[in-house]
Amino acid sequence: MMSDSTMAGSTIIGAANGLPAELTSPASDWWRSHAKVGMLAFLLSEVAFFSTLITTYVVFLRQTKAGNPSPAEVFHLPLVLTGTACLLSSSITIHLAEKAMRTGKRAGFLGWWGLTIVLGATFLACTGKEWHELICTYGLTISRNLFGSTYFTLVGFHALHVTVGLVLLSTIFLLAWRRALSEQDHTAAEVISWYWHFVDGVWIVVFTLVYLIGR
Amino acid sequence: MPNYLLLAATAENVLQDVSTLHPVSPPADSIRYLFYFVTAVGAGILAVVWGVLLYSLVKFRRKRSIGWRGGDEQQPAYPGVVTAEPPQVYGSMPIEIAWTVAPGIIVLMLSLVIVRTELEVRIKQPSPLQGSNALTATVIGHQWWWEYIIEQNGGQNVNPVVTANELHVPVSGEGTEGAPTRPVYLTLKSADVCHSFWVPRLAGKTDLIPGRVNQMWFQTTQPGLYVGQCAEYCGAQHANMLLRVYIDTPENFAAWLANEQKPAVSDPAVRAGQQVFLAQSCVNCHTIRGTTAKGKFGPDLTHLASRATFAGGMLGLNQENLEKWIIDPQKMKPECLMPAFGLSVRNVGLITDYLMTLK
Amino acid sequence: MATVTQPAALERPFWTARLHEWAVTVDHKRIGIMYVVMAVVFLVIAGLEAEAIRWQLFVPENTFLGPDRFNQFFTMHGTTMVFFVGMPILIGIANYIVPLQIGARDMAFPRLNAFGFWVTLFGGLLAYFSFFIPGGPPAIGWFAYAPLTERAFNRGAGVDFWTLGLLVSGIGTIAAGVNFVATILTLRCPGMTLTKMPFFTWTMLWTSVQILLAIPPLTAALVMVEFDRALGAKFFNPQNDGSAYMWQHLFWFFGHPEVYILILPAFGMISEVIPVFSRKVLFGYEFMAAATMAIVFISMGVWAHHMFCVGMNRTLDMYFAAASLLVSIPTGIKFFNWLATMYGGRISLASPMLFACGFLSMFVLGGLTGIMLACAPFDFQVSDTYFVVGHFHWVLIGGTLFGVFAGIHYWFPKVTGRMLSERLAKWQFWLLLIGFILTFGPMHISGLLGMPRRIYTYLPDRRWQIWNQLSTIGALVQVPSYLLFVINIFWSLKYGQPAGDDPWDAWTLEWATPSPPPTYNFEAVPTIRSRRPLWDAKHPDDPDWKYE
C-alpha cells in the first residue's frame, strides 16, 4: 500500500518546492480559512435568496392596483426607524466586540457582544410591534392582498434571519461567559459577525425599498 | 376506462395535417424558412464535429500490440497502456481564437436572421383598424374549451358574437386589387390557468396567461379546416382541448356570422326540451341567447348544433354523443368541470332534442 | 498486567454495526457512495414512470393510464430525474473524487456533508410520500406553472408535498455547494494553484457557484407557492393582482442554470477521461477553464428562452435569443478542445472512453437542437412540443448520463479496487446508445409535426403514431442497458479483476492512493508542481512542469 503510492509519489510527497501548508490553522487571510470561505459561500447563496424576494417585492409593488391597504397608508416611520437604528448600531457594537476579542479583552468582548444581542432583540421587538399594528389596526395580513403577501414574506424572512443570528450570537456569548471559547473558536465568532453584518446589509436595502422608496 | 368516441371519419377529418412544415400563413411560413436555415447551419457544424471525431478515432487509435504493462496482483494488466506518449500539445492561442471567432460569426449571422423573422412574425394589431380589412377576435381559454368573441370584421365593428370551440374566419385575398388581404388578429386571455393557442399551419403558438393579454395574427388564402390543440399543460384534460379554425370563403363566412348574430332557434317542436333545459341548473353555466340562460362559466350553446364537435373538439356533435355527455360528462372527459346532474333519461332525451335544433 | 476485556461496542452484532457506520459516517467517500446509490434507486423509479408514459403513448387513445395518472407520472418523472437523480449522482461522484484530486483528507465540512446528503434524501422521500395520500402525487409538470399550483386548481396535498420535498432537498444542495467551494478553495495541497487543479475539480467549483446562485431563487419561489396554498398569499393569484407570468420568470431563472449544473460536472468527467485515454494532456486548459466560467455567467442571463411563447415584447425575445446563442460559443470551444486532445493521440476505446465518445457524438447534436431552439421564432412553433422533449433528453442522456457513465467506469476501480467487466460495459453502451437514439430521435419529428407535450393521448388522424411507437420501442431497448449496468456493478464487486492503484496509467492525485483509498486518503499531504503530478512522479526525467 505505502510502497505503491511512494513509487508513484516520491516527488509528490514532500514539501521541497511547494507553498507553505497552512491549511488548518486559524488564518488571517480569509481565503485560507475554510470557515471563512464557507461563510462567504453561504452568504452568496443568501444574496441570491434575498435578491429574489426583493425583486419580487419591487415588481409587484409597481403592479399592484389600488388594493386596500397600501404601503403609503400603513407605514409609520418612527417605529421602523427605531428598529433600524438599533440594528445598524448593532453592526458597530459587534465590530467593537470583535476588536476586543482580537486584543484579548474578555470583558470588553462580552459587553459589546451582549449589547449587540440586546440591540438585535430590540429590532425584533420593533418589528413585532409594527406587525401587530399592521394586522390588528389595518387588517393587513399575508393573505389580505398582494402587498401584504410580498411585505410579510420579505420582512418576515429577514426577521427569521435576524432570529437565527441572535441564536448564534447567544451561543457564542454563553461559551465566552463560561470561558469555553478557545482560540480556534475566534474564527467562528468572526464568521458569525460577518453573517450579522450581512443581515444588517439586507435590512438597509429592504428598509430603503420598502419604507422609503416604495411608499 | 372511458370509451372515447372518435370524431366520425368524415372527409374533412381524415388525416389532420398539423405539420409546422406545411404553413399556409405568413408567420408559419417565416418560421419554416428560419427552421430550414438553422438546420442547414447545424448540419454543417455537425458534419465538422463528427468528421473530426471519426477521423481521430480511426487514425489515432492505439495499436494493441504496443506496450502491455505486466500484470500482477497490485497492477493488473490493462491492454494498451503505454508509457511512451505521443507528442503533447498544451494549447495554441491562434487556434483558440479561430474557433472562438468562427462560431461568433455564425452566432452573429443567426442573430440577424432571428431579428428579421421576429419582426416579420410578431406584428402588433394595427390601430385604428379602419381600412385594414382585418378580423379581430378575442380568445378566452378555459379548462378545457375555447371561447371566441368576434369583435371586428373587415375593419368594422360588429355586434360581438360569442361562440365556443370552433372559430370561423374569412379567407384572405392575395393582396391585389379587389382581393385585399384579410388578416386575423386574435387577442388572447385566460379565465383560469395558462393555455396556448396553436394551429401550426397558421402560426406559431402564443400563450393565454391569466392576468395578461397577448396578441397573435395569421392570414391565409387557402380555405379549409385547420386544426391544432392547446399547447400549454393546463390540467387533467389538456390533451382534449382541441382547436378547430375554419377558413371560410367570403360568402360562407358572411352566412356564418349572420347566423351567429341571430338569437337561438326557438322550434316549437322541442318546446318541452327547452323548458326542461331552462328549469335545470344548465342555465347557471351556459348561455343560449334569446332565452333566460345567461350562464358564463361554460360554452355558449346558442348555435351549438351548427358546430361539428363539442367538448373542446373532442366529440363529434350528434344525438348519441350529446346524450351520453349530458348523462355523465365525467365518463367521457374525466375531471372536466361539468358534473353529472343525475337527470332522468327522459329529460336528457328532451334536452338533447332541443340542443340539436340550435343551429 | 490485568487482562484486557473486550469493550462493549465490539460485541454489537455485525450487520447493525455496519448499518450504524454508514448512518453516522462523515467520510466523504461513503457519503459520495450513498448519494450515488440514492440516485440509482430514484433512477429506476423515474425510469419506470417513463416506461409507463411511453406505453400509454404507444397507440393513440390508449387506456393504459388515465389522464390523472399520466399527468402525475410525467410530473414526478421530471422532478425525480432533475432533483433526485441528476444532482445527487453528480454531487455524489464529486464528493468522492474532489478531495482525492486535490490531495485533501476530506471535505472542508464533513458533518455538513452528511447533513446535506440526508436532507437531500429526506426531500426525495417527502416528495414521493405524495403517492400515499388521497389525490396522489401532483399533476403540475416539473416546472409547475402557476396558477395551476394554486389551491383553486389543485386541492390535494400532492402539490404541498412536492413543494416541501424540493424545499428540503434544496437545502441539502446548497449545503453541498458551500462545502465544495470551501473545500476546493482552501484545502488544495501545496503547489496546486487554481490553474493546476484537475479539470473535474475546476468544473465542480463553478458548478457549486452556480448552485449557490441558482437554487436559492427556487427556494424563494417555492416558499411563495406554499404561502399561496397554505396561507392564502396572492403571489401567483391573478385575480388578486398576482402574476402567473412572474412564476415563470422566477422558476426559469433557477431552471436554466439548473441544466448547466447538470452538465458542467459531466464536462469535467469527460475532461478527465479523454486525455488519459488519448494519452495527451487536455488541449487548451486555460481556455477550457475560462469557457467554464463564461458558461456559468452567461447561462445566468438566458432563462427566458423557455418563455418565448409567453408574449414578452420583441426586444426581450431578441435579447434572450442572442444571449442563448452566445452561450454556445464557450461550449463550442470546449468541444473543439476535446477533439484537439484526441487528435494526434493514442486512443484506447476502453469503456470510459467509449462513453466519452458517445458523449461527444451525442451532445453535439443535442447542443445543435439547442441552438435551433435559441432562435426565438422557431420556438413559436416547437416550444412545448416533443421537439423540446427530444432536445433536452438528448442533452441530458447524451450529455449528462453518458458523462456520468464515463466517470463511473473510470473511477469504479478506484472506489472498489476492482475493474468493471469491459464486455458488459460494451453491451450496456451500445444498447443505451441505440435505445436512446430510437427513443428521442423520433420526438424531434413528432414535435415538428405538431405534437404538443404532456398530452396523455392523441388522435389517430394526427399522423403521430409511428413516431410514438418508435420512441416506445427505443425505451424498451434502453431497459436492458440499465439492467446490465447494475449487473456489471454487482458482478464486478465480487468477480472483477483486481485494479491496483492506477489501472489506467492516469495522472491525477486520486490515482496515487490505494484502491479503495483508506479513510484518511493520503498518508502525507502531497506537493505537486504540474497538472499531471503522477506523470511527474513516474517520469522524473521529463516532468510536465517544464512544459506547462
PDB file of N, CA, C and O in Angstrom, chain B residues 6 13 16 20 50 60 62 69 74 76 78 85 88 90 96 118 122 198 200 205 207 212 214 228 231-233 237 240 335, chain C residues 61 68 139 279 281 284 309-312 314 317 337 346-347 350 361 380-381 383-384 448 456 461-462 498-500 502 532 544:
ATOM      1  N   LEU B   6     -64.640   8.606 -31.193  1.00  0.00           N
ATOM      2  CA  LEU B   6     -63.862   9.354 -32.161  1.00  0.00           C
ATOM      3  C   LEU B   6     -64.739  10.307 -32.935  1.00  0.00           C
ATOM      4  O   LEU B   6     -65.923  10.093 -33.081  1.00  0.00           O
ATOM      5  N   ASN B  13     -62.031  15.207 -41.783  1.00  0.00           N
ATOM      6  CA  ASN B  13     -61.210  14.846 -40.648  1.00  0.00           C
ATOM      7  C   ASN B  13     -60.120  13.840 -40.977  1.00  0.00           C
ATOM      8  O   ASN B  13     -59.292  13.553 -40.150  1.00  0.00           O
ATOM      9  N   GLN B  16     -55.584  14.695 -40.289  1.00  0.00           N
ATOM     10  CA  GLN B  16     -55.423  16.104 -39.975  1.00  0.00           C
ATOM     11  C   GLN B  16     -53.959  16.483 -40.110  1.00  0.00           C
ATOM     12  O   GLN B  16     -53.094  15.864 -39.521  1.00  0.00           O
ATOM     13  N   THR B  20     -45.798  21.707 -38.823  1.00  0.00           N
ATOM     14  CA  THR B  20     -45.228  23.055 -38.883  1.00  0.00           C
ATOM     15  C   THR B  20     -44.542  23.285 -40.220  1.00  0.00           C
ATOM     16  O   THR B  20     -44.195  24.416 -40.551  1.00  0.00           O
ATOM     17  N   TRP B  50     -18.494  15.669 -36.167  1.00  0.00           N
ATOM     18  CA  TRP B  50     -18.472  14.215 -36.329  1.00  0.00           C
ATOM     19  C   TRP B  50     -17.327  13.770 -37.224  1.00  0.00           C
ATOM     20  O   TRP B  50     -16.739  12.711 -37.023  1.00  0.00           O
ATOM     21  N   PHE B  60      -6.084   7.705 -35.063  1.00  0.00           N
ATOM     22  CA  PHE B  60      -5.226   7.762 -33.884  1.00  0.00           C
ATOM     23  C   PHE B  60      -5.562   6.678 -32.877  1.00  0.00           C
ATOM     24  O   PHE B  60      -5.251   6.793 -31.709  1.00  0.00           O
ATOM     25  N   ARG B  62      -5.136   3.544 -30.756  1.00  0.00           N
ATOM     26  CA  ARG B  62      -3.928   2.920 -30.233  1.00  0.00           C
ATOM     27  C   ARG B  62      -3.828   1.495 -30.742  1.00  0.00           C
ATOM     28  O   ARG B  62      -4.785   0.749 -30.730  1.00  0.00           O
ATOM     29  N   ARG B  69       1.413  -3.423 -19.950  1.00  0.00           N
ATOM     30  CA  ARG B  69       2.043  -3.361 -18.635  1.00  0.00           C
ATOM     31  C   ARG B  69       1.855  -4.714 -18.006  1.00  0.00           C
ATOM     32  O   ARG B  69       0.748  -5.237 -17.960  1.00  0.00           O
ATOM     33  N   GLN B  74      -1.116  -6.351  -7.761  1.00  0.00           N
ATOM     34  CA  GLN B  74      -1.295  -4.927  -7.494  1.00  0.00           C
ATOM     35  C   GLN B  74      -1.615  -4.148  -8.760  1.00  0.00           C
ATOM     36  O   GLN B  74      -2.402  -3.236  -8.762  1.00  0.00           O
ATOM     37  N   PRO B  76      -2.867  -4.958 -12.312  1.00  0.00           N
ATOM     38  CA  PRO B  76      -3.290  -5.924 -13.319  1.00  0.00           C
ATOM     39  C   PRO B  76      -2.946  -5.412 -14.705  1.00  0.00           C
ATOM     40  O   PRO B  76      -2.849  -4.203 -14.924  1.00  0.00           O
ATOM     41  N   TYR B  78      -3.517  -4.062 -18.068  1.00  0.00           N
ATOM     42  CA  TYR B  78      -4.587  -3.449 -18.839  1.00  0.00           C
ATOM     43  C   TYR B  78      -4.070  -3.283 -20.249  1.00  0.00           C
ATOM     44  O   TYR B  78      -3.079  -2.613 -20.485  1.00  0.00           O
ATOM     45  N   GLU B  85       4.570   8.418 -24.721  1.00  0.00           N
ATOM     46  CA  GLU B  85       3.457   9.300 -25.058  1.00  0.00           C
ATOM     47  C   GLU B  85       3.603   9.830 -26.477  1.00  0.00           C
ATOM     48  O   GLU B  85       4.707  10.060 -26.935  1.00  0.00           O
ATOM     49  N   GLN B  88       2.987  15.899 -26.909  1.00  0.00           N
ATOM     50  CA  GLN B  88       1.989  16.601 -26.099  1.00  0.00           C
ATOM     51  C   GLN B  88       1.831  18.027 -26.604  1.00  0.00           C
ATOM     52  O   GLN B  88       2.813  18.741 -26.803  1.00  0.00           O
ATOM     53  N   TYR B  90      -0.038  21.474 -25.538  1.00  0.00           N
ATOM     54  CA  TYR B  90      -0.740  22.036 -24.397  1.00  0.00           C
ATOM     55  C   TYR B  90      -1.826  23.014 -24.802  1.00  0.00           C
ATOM     56  O   TYR B  90      -2.757  23.269 -24.059  1.00  0.00           O
ATOM     57  N   GLU B  96      -7.273  28.691 -30.707  1.00  0.00           N
ATOM     58  CA  GLU B  96      -8.371  29.017 -29.797  1.00  0.00           C
ATOM     59  C   GLU B  96      -9.126  30.230 -30.297  1.00  0.00           C
ATOM     60  O   GLU B  96     -10.349  30.289 -30.257  1.00  0.00           O
ATOM     61  N   GLU B 118     -38.330  37.581 -36.295  1.00  0.00           N
ATOM     62  CA  GLU B 118     -39.098  38.101 -35.174  1.00  0.00           C
ATOM     63  C   GLU B 118     -39.957  39.279 -35.619  1.00  0.00           C
ATOM     64  O   GLU B 118     -41.147  39.376 -35.298  1.00  0.00           O
ATOM     65  N   ARG B 122     -43.976  38.803 -35.349  1.00  0.00           N
ATOM     66  CA  ARG B 122     -44.677  39.453 -34.235  1.00  0.00           C
ATOM     67  C   ARG B 122     -45.083  40.854 -34.614  1.00  0.00           C
ATOM     68  O   ARG B 122     -44.405  41.824 -34.334  1.00  0.00           O
ATOM     69  N   TRP B 198     -52.496  27.011 -30.510  1.00  0.00           N
ATOM     70  CA  TRP B 198     -51.538  26.549 -31.512  1.00  0.00           C
ATOM     71  C   TRP B 198     -52.226  25.813 -32.649  1.00  0.00           C
ATOM     72  O   TRP B 198     -52.683  24.681 -32.461  1.00  0.00           O
ATOM     73  N   PRO B 200     -50.641  24.897 -35.977  1.00  0.00           N
ATOM     74  CA  PRO B 200     -49.303  25.005 -36.564  1.00  0.00           C
ATOM     75  C   PRO B 200     -49.281  25.549 -37.991  1.00  0.00           C
ATOM     76  O   PRO B 200     -48.349  26.267 -38.347  1.00  0.00           O
ATOM     77  N   LYS B 205     -47.292  29.264 -31.769  1.00  0.00           N
ATOM     78  CA  LYS B 205     -48.232  29.324 -30.655  1.00  0.00           C
ATOM     79  C   LYS B 205     -48.017  30.579 -29.831  1.00  0.00           C
ATOM     80  O   LYS B 205     -46.915  31.136 -29.772  1.00  0.00           O
ATOM     81  N   ASP B 207     -49.218  31.977 -25.867  1.00  0.00           N
ATOM     82  CA  ASP B 207     -49.836  31.517 -24.630  1.00  0.00           C
ATOM     83  C   ASP B 207     -50.993  32.410 -24.215  1.00  0.00           C
ATOM     84  O   ASP B 207     -51.013  33.609 -24.502  1.00  0.00           O
ATOM     85  N   ARG B 212     -52.812  38.421 -18.111  1.00  0.00           N
ATOM     86  CA  ARG B 212     -52.077  39.053 -19.197  1.00  0.00           C
ATOM     87  C   ARG B 212     -52.918  39.032 -20.454  1.00  0.00           C
ATOM     88  O   ARG B 212     -53.753  38.167 -20.637  1.00  0.00           O
ATOM     89  N   ASN B 214     -52.388  38.797 -24.524  1.00  0.00           N
ATOM     90  CA  ASN B 214     -51.444  38.557 -25.608  1.00  0.00           C
ATOM     91  C   ASN B 214     -52.121  38.726 -26.943  1.00  0.00           C
ATOM     92  O   ASN B 214     -53.344  38.763 -27.037  1.00  0.00           O
ATOM     93  N   GLY B 228     -55.600  22.161 -34.445  1.00  0.00           N
ATOM     94  CA  GLY B 228     -54.453  22.242 -33.537  1.00  0.00           C
ATOM     95  C   GLY B 228     -54.949  21.835 -32.170  1.00  0.00           C
ATOM     96  O   GLY B 228     -55.997  21.196 -32.037  1.00  0.00           O
ATOM     97  N   ALA B 231     -51.434  24.018 -26.240  1.00  0.00           N
ATOM     98  CA  ALA B 231     -50.030  23.617 -26.148  1.00  0.00           C
ATOM     99  C   ALA B 231     -49.364  24.080 -24.859  1.00  0.00           C
ATOM    100  O   ALA B 231     -48.161  24.269 -24.817  1.00  0.00           O
ATOM    101  N   GLU B 232     -50.142  24.303 -23.820  1.00  0.00           N
ATOM    102  CA  GLU B 232     -49.536  24.573 -22.521  1.00  0.00           C
ATOM    103  C   GLU B 232     -50.308  23.761 -21.507  1.00  0.00           C
ATOM    104  O   GLU B 232     -51.522  23.921 -21.383  1.00  0.00           O
ATOM    105  N   TYR B 233     -49.609  22.886 -20.812  1.00  0.00           N
ATOM    106  CA  TYR B 233     -50.273  21.975 -19.888  1.00  0.00           C
ATOM    107  C   TYR B 233     -51.175  22.740 -18.937  1.00  0.00           C
ATOM    108  O   TYR B 233     -50.725  23.636 -18.228  1.00  0.00           O
ATOM    109  N   GLN B 237     -57.364  17.523 -18.529  1.00  0.00           N
ATOM    110  CA  GLN B 237     -57.801  17.258 -19.897  1.00  0.00           C
ATOM    111  C   GLN B 237     -57.131  18.159 -20.921  1.00  0.00           C
ATOM    112  O   GLN B 237     -57.704  18.455 -21.976  1.00  0.00           O
ATOM    113  N   ASN B 240     -57.259  17.108 -24.435  1.00  0.00           N
ATOM    114  CA  ASN B 240     -58.515  17.154 -25.188  1.00  0.00           C
ATOM    115  C   ASN B 240     -59.065  18.551 -25.287  1.00  0.00           C
ATOM    116  O   ASN B 240     -60.272  18.773 -25.232  1.00  0.00           O
ATOM    117  N   GLU B 335     -62.797  14.511 -15.122  1.00  0.00           N
ATOM    118  CA  GLU B 335     -62.312  15.726 -14.462  1.00  0.00           C
ATOM    119  C   GLU B 335     -62.721  17.005 -15.172  1.00  0.00           C
ATOM    120  O   GLU B 335     -62.349  18.080 -14.722  1.00  0.00           O
TER     121      GLU B 335
ATOM    122  N   GLU C  61     -55.154   7.115 -28.273  1.00  0.00           N
ATOM    123  CA  GLU C  61     -56.334   6.837 -27.453  1.00  0.00           C
ATOM    124  C   GLU C  61     -56.190   5.556 -26.658  1.00  0.00           C
ATOM    125  O   GLU C  61     -57.119   4.794 -26.489  1.00  0.00           O
ATOM    126  N   ASP C  68     -55.234  11.374 -15.116  1.00  0.00           N
ATOM    127  CA  ASP C  68     -54.659  11.668 -13.804  1.00  0.00           C
ATOM    128  C   ASP C  68     -53.295  11.055 -13.620  1.00  0.00           C
ATOM    129  O   ASP C  68     -52.304  11.716 -13.327  1.00  0.00           O
ATOM    130  N   ALA C 139     -49.995  16.747 -10.239  1.00  0.00           N
ATOM    131  CA  ALA C 139     -50.064  16.642 -11.702  1.00  0.00           C
ATOM    132  C   ALA C 139     -49.916  18.047 -12.256  1.00  0.00           C
ATOM    133  O   ALA C 139     -50.865  18.657 -12.747  1.00  0.00           O
ATOM    134  N   ARG C 279      -3.916   9.594 -24.185  1.00  0.00           N
ATOM    135  CA  ARG C 279      -2.524   9.750 -23.779  1.00  0.00           C
ATOM    136  C   ARG C 279      -2.001  11.136 -24.132  1.00  0.00           C
ATOM    137  O   ARG C 279      -0.835  11.299 -24.512  1.00  0.00           O
ATOM    138  N   VAL C 281      -2.283  15.460 -22.923  1.00  0.00           N
ATOM    139  CA  VAL C 281      -2.844  16.417 -21.967  1.00  0.00           C
ATOM    140  C   VAL C 281      -4.045  17.104 -22.589  1.00  0.00           C
ATOM    141  O   VAL C 281      -4.183  17.172 -23.814  1.00  0.00           O
ATOM    142  N   GLY C 284      -5.497  23.115 -24.377  1.00  0.00           N
ATOM    143  CA  GLY C 284      -6.058  24.432 -24.060  1.00  0.00           C
ATOM    144  C   GLY C 284      -6.719  24.514 -22.696  1.00  0.00           C
ATOM    145  O   GLY C 284      -7.828  25.035 -22.582  1.00  0.00           O
ATOM    146  N   CYS C 309     -43.001  31.923 -25.916  1.00  0.00           N
ATOM    147  CA  CYS C 309     -44.393  31.981 -26.374  1.00  0.00           C
ATOM    148  C   CYS C 309     -45.281  32.759 -25.430  1.00  0.00           C
ATOM    149  O   CYS C 309     -46.490  32.813 -25.608  1.00  0.00           O
ATOM    150  N   VAL C 310     -44.689  33.354 -24.428  1.00  0.00           N
ATOM    151  CA  VAL C 310     -45.449  33.966 -23.359  1.00  0.00           C
ATOM    152  C   VAL C 310     -45.928  35.367 -23.726  1.00  0.00           C
ATOM    153  O   VAL C 310     -46.756  35.953 -23.040  1.00  0.00           O
ATOM    154  N   GLY C 311     -45.399  35.895 -24.822  1.00  0.00           N
ATOM    155  CA  GLY C 311     -45.847  37.218 -25.238  1.00  0.00           C
ATOM    156  C   GLY C 311     -45.021  38.340 -24.646  1.00  0.00           C
ATOM    157  O   GLY C 311     -45.533  39.424 -24.407  1.00  0.00           O
ATOM    158  N   MET C 312     -43.738  38.092 -24.396  1.00  0.00           N
ATOM    159  CA  MET C 312     -42.849  39.180 -23.987  1.00  0.00           C
ATOM    160  C   MET C 312     -42.656  40.109 -25.182  1.00  0.00           C
ATOM    161  O   MET C 312     -42.892  39.703 -26.315  1.00  0.00           O
ATOM    162  N   ARG C 314     -40.841  42.232 -28.186  1.00  0.00           N
ATOM    163  CA  ARG C 314     -39.903  41.692 -29.184  1.00  0.00           C
ATOM    164  C   ARG C 314     -38.454  41.892 -28.774  1.00  0.00           C
ATOM    165  O   ARG C 314     -37.595  41.064 -29.065  1.00  0.00           O
ATOM    166  N   ASP C 317     -37.477  39.153 -26.494  1.00  0.00           N
ATOM    167  CA  ASP C 317     -37.312  37.937 -27.287  1.00  0.00           C
ATOM    168  C   ASP C 317     -35.939  37.915 -27.935  1.00  0.00           C
ATOM    169  O   ASP C 317     -35.204  36.930 -27.871  1.00  0.00           O
ATOM    170  N   ASN C 337     -11.717  21.796 -28.092  1.00  0.00           N
ATOM    171  CA  ASN C 337     -10.560  21.419 -27.293  1.00  0.00           C
ATOM    172  C   ASN C 337     -10.519  19.918 -27.010  1.00  0.00           C
ATOM    173  O   ASN C 337      -9.451  19.291 -27.007  1.00  0.00           O
ATOM    174  N   ARG C 346      -3.076   8.674 -28.773  1.00  0.00           N
ATOM    175  CA  ARG C 346      -3.097   7.226 -28.945  1.00  0.00           C
ATOM    176  C   ARG C 346      -4.332   6.730 -28.209  1.00  0.00           C
ATOM    177  O   ARG C 346      -4.295   6.454 -27.024  1.00  0.00           O
ATOM    178  N   ILE C 347      -5.424   6.667 -28.947  1.00  0.00           N
ATOM    179  CA  ILE C 347      -6.737   6.489 -28.329  1.00  0.00           C
ATOM    180  C   ILE C 347      -7.021   5.023 -28.036  1.00  0.00           C
ATOM    181  O   ILE C 347      -6.875   4.162 -28.893  1.00  0.00           O
ATOM    182  N   ALA C 350     -11.348   1.901 -24.257  1.00  0.00           N
ATOM    183  CA  ALA C 350     -11.846   1.203 -23.072  1.00  0.00           C
ATOM    184  C   ALA C 350     -13.190   1.813 -22.697  1.00  0.00           C
ATOM    185  O   ALA C 350     -13.576   2.860 -23.214  1.00  0.00           O
ATOM    186  N   SER C 361     -20.289  12.511 -29.476  1.00  0.00           N
ATOM    187  CA  SER C 361     -21.098  12.431 -30.692  1.00  0.00           C
ATOM    188  C   SER C 361     -22.543  12.836 -30.433  1.00  0.00           C
ATOM    189  O   SER C 361     -23.190  13.423 -31.295  1.00  0.00           O
ATOM    190  N   PHE C 380     -41.681  29.531 -31.444  1.00  0.00           N
ATOM    191  CA  PHE C 380     -43.122  29.767 -31.523  1.00  0.00           C
ATOM    192  C   PHE C 380     -43.825  28.517 -32.038  1.00  0.00           C
ATOM    193  O   PHE C 380     -44.943  28.217 -31.654  1.00  0.00           O
ATOM    194  N   GLN C 381     -43.145  27.794 -32.899  1.00  0.00           N
ATOM    195  CA  GLN C 381     -43.743  26.556 -33.381  1.00  0.00           C
ATOM    196  C   GLN C 381     -43.455  25.376 -32.464  1.00  0.00           C
ATOM    197  O   GLN C 381     -44.340  24.626 -32.106  1.00  0.00           O
ATOM    198  N   SER C 383     -41.900  25.163 -29.298  1.00  0.00           N
ATOM    199  CA  SER C 383     -41.895  25.218 -27.840  1.00  0.00           C
ATOM    200  C   SER C 383     -43.053  24.389 -27.314  1.00  0.00           C
ATOM    201  O   SER C 383     -44.124  24.358 -27.916  1.00  0.00           O
ATOM    202  N   ASP C 384     -42.858  23.732 -26.200  1.00  0.00           N
ATOM    203  CA  ASP C 384     -43.934  22.929 -25.599  1.00  0.00           C
ATOM    204  C   ASP C 384     -44.379  21.783 -26.498  1.00  0.00           C
ATOM    205  O   ASP C 384     -45.510  21.309 -26.391  1.00  0.00           O
ATOM    206  N   LEU C 448     -42.131  18.537 -34.680  1.00  0.00           N
ATOM    207  CA  LEU C 448     -42.294  19.342 -35.893  1.00  0.00           C
ATOM    208  C   LEU C 448     -43.639  19.071 -36.552  1.00  0.00           C
ATOM    209  O   LEU C 448     -44.200  19.931 -37.222  1.00  0.00           O
ATOM    210  N   TYR C 456     -51.931  13.127 -22.615  1.00  0.00           N
ATOM    211  CA  TYR C 456     -51.964  11.730 -22.212  1.00  0.00           C
ATOM    212  C   TYR C 456     -52.440  10.819 -23.325  1.00  0.00           C
ATOM    213  O   TYR C 456     -52.323   9.603 -23.226  1.00  0.00           O
ATOM    214  N   ASP C 461     -55.688  10.475 -36.215  1.00  0.00           N
ATOM    215  CA  ASP C 461     -55.521  11.110 -37.521  1.00  0.00           C
ATOM    216  C   ASP C 461     -54.493  12.222 -37.526  1.00  0.00           C
ATOM    217  O   ASP C 461     -54.349  12.952 -38.489  1.00  0.00           O
ATOM    218  N   ARG C 462     -53.753  12.380 -36.475  1.00  0.00           N
ATOM    219  CA  ARG C 462     -52.731  13.425 -36.447  1.00  0.00           C
ATOM    220  C   ARG C 462     -51.419  12.962 -37.053  1.00  0.00           C
ATOM    221  O   ARG C 462     -50.465  13.717 -37.119  1.00  0.00           O
ATOM    222  N   PRO C 498      -8.723  -7.473  -9.947  1.00  0.00           N
ATOM    223  CA  PRO C 498      -8.152  -6.502  -9.019  1.00  0.00           C
ATOM    224  C   PRO C 498      -7.538  -5.347  -9.797  1.00  0.00           C
ATOM    225  O   PRO C 498      -6.847  -5.552 -10.789  1.00  0.00           O
ATOM    226  N   ALA C 499      -7.822  -4.134  -9.337  1.00  0.00           N
ATOM    227  CA  ALA C 499      -7.450  -2.986 -10.153  1.00  0.00           C
ATOM    228  C   ALA C 499      -6.087  -2.410  -9.802  1.00  0.00           C
ATOM    229  O   ALA C 499      -5.422  -1.854 -10.651  1.00  0.00           O
ATOM    230  N   GLY C 500      -5.703  -2.521  -8.569  1.00  0.00           N
ATOM    231  CA  GLY C 500      -4.475  -1.825  -8.189  1.00  0.00           C
ATOM    232  C   GLY C 500      -4.730  -0.344  -8.039  1.00  0.00           C
ATOM    233  O   GLY C 500      -5.859   0.129  -8.184  1.00  0.00           O
ATOM    234  N   ASP C 502      -3.633   2.197  -9.907  1.00  0.00           N
ATOM    235  CA  ASP C 502      -3.661   3.072 -11.075  1.00  0.00           C
ATOM    236  C   ASP C 502      -3.804   2.257 -12.351  1.00  0.00           C
ATOM    237  O   ASP C 502      -2.882   2.179 -13.151  1.00  0.00           O
ATOM    238  N   ARG C 532      -0.154  17.260 -13.997  1.00  0.00           N
ATOM    239  CA  ARG C 532      -0.093  15.796 -14.073  1.00  0.00           C
ATOM    240  C   ARG C 532       0.927  15.286 -13.054  1.00  0.00           C
ATOM    241  O   ARG C 532       1.998  14.816 -13.421  1.00  0.00           O
ATOM    242  N   ASP C 544       6.201  17.282 -16.340  1.00  0.00           N
ATOM    243  CA  ASP C 544       5.299  18.160 -17.082  1.00  0.00           C
ATOM    244  C   ASP C 544       5.537  19.630 -16.788  1.00  0.00           C
ATOM    245  O   ASP C 544       5.299  20.486 -17.635  1.00  0.00           O
TER     246      ASP C 544
END
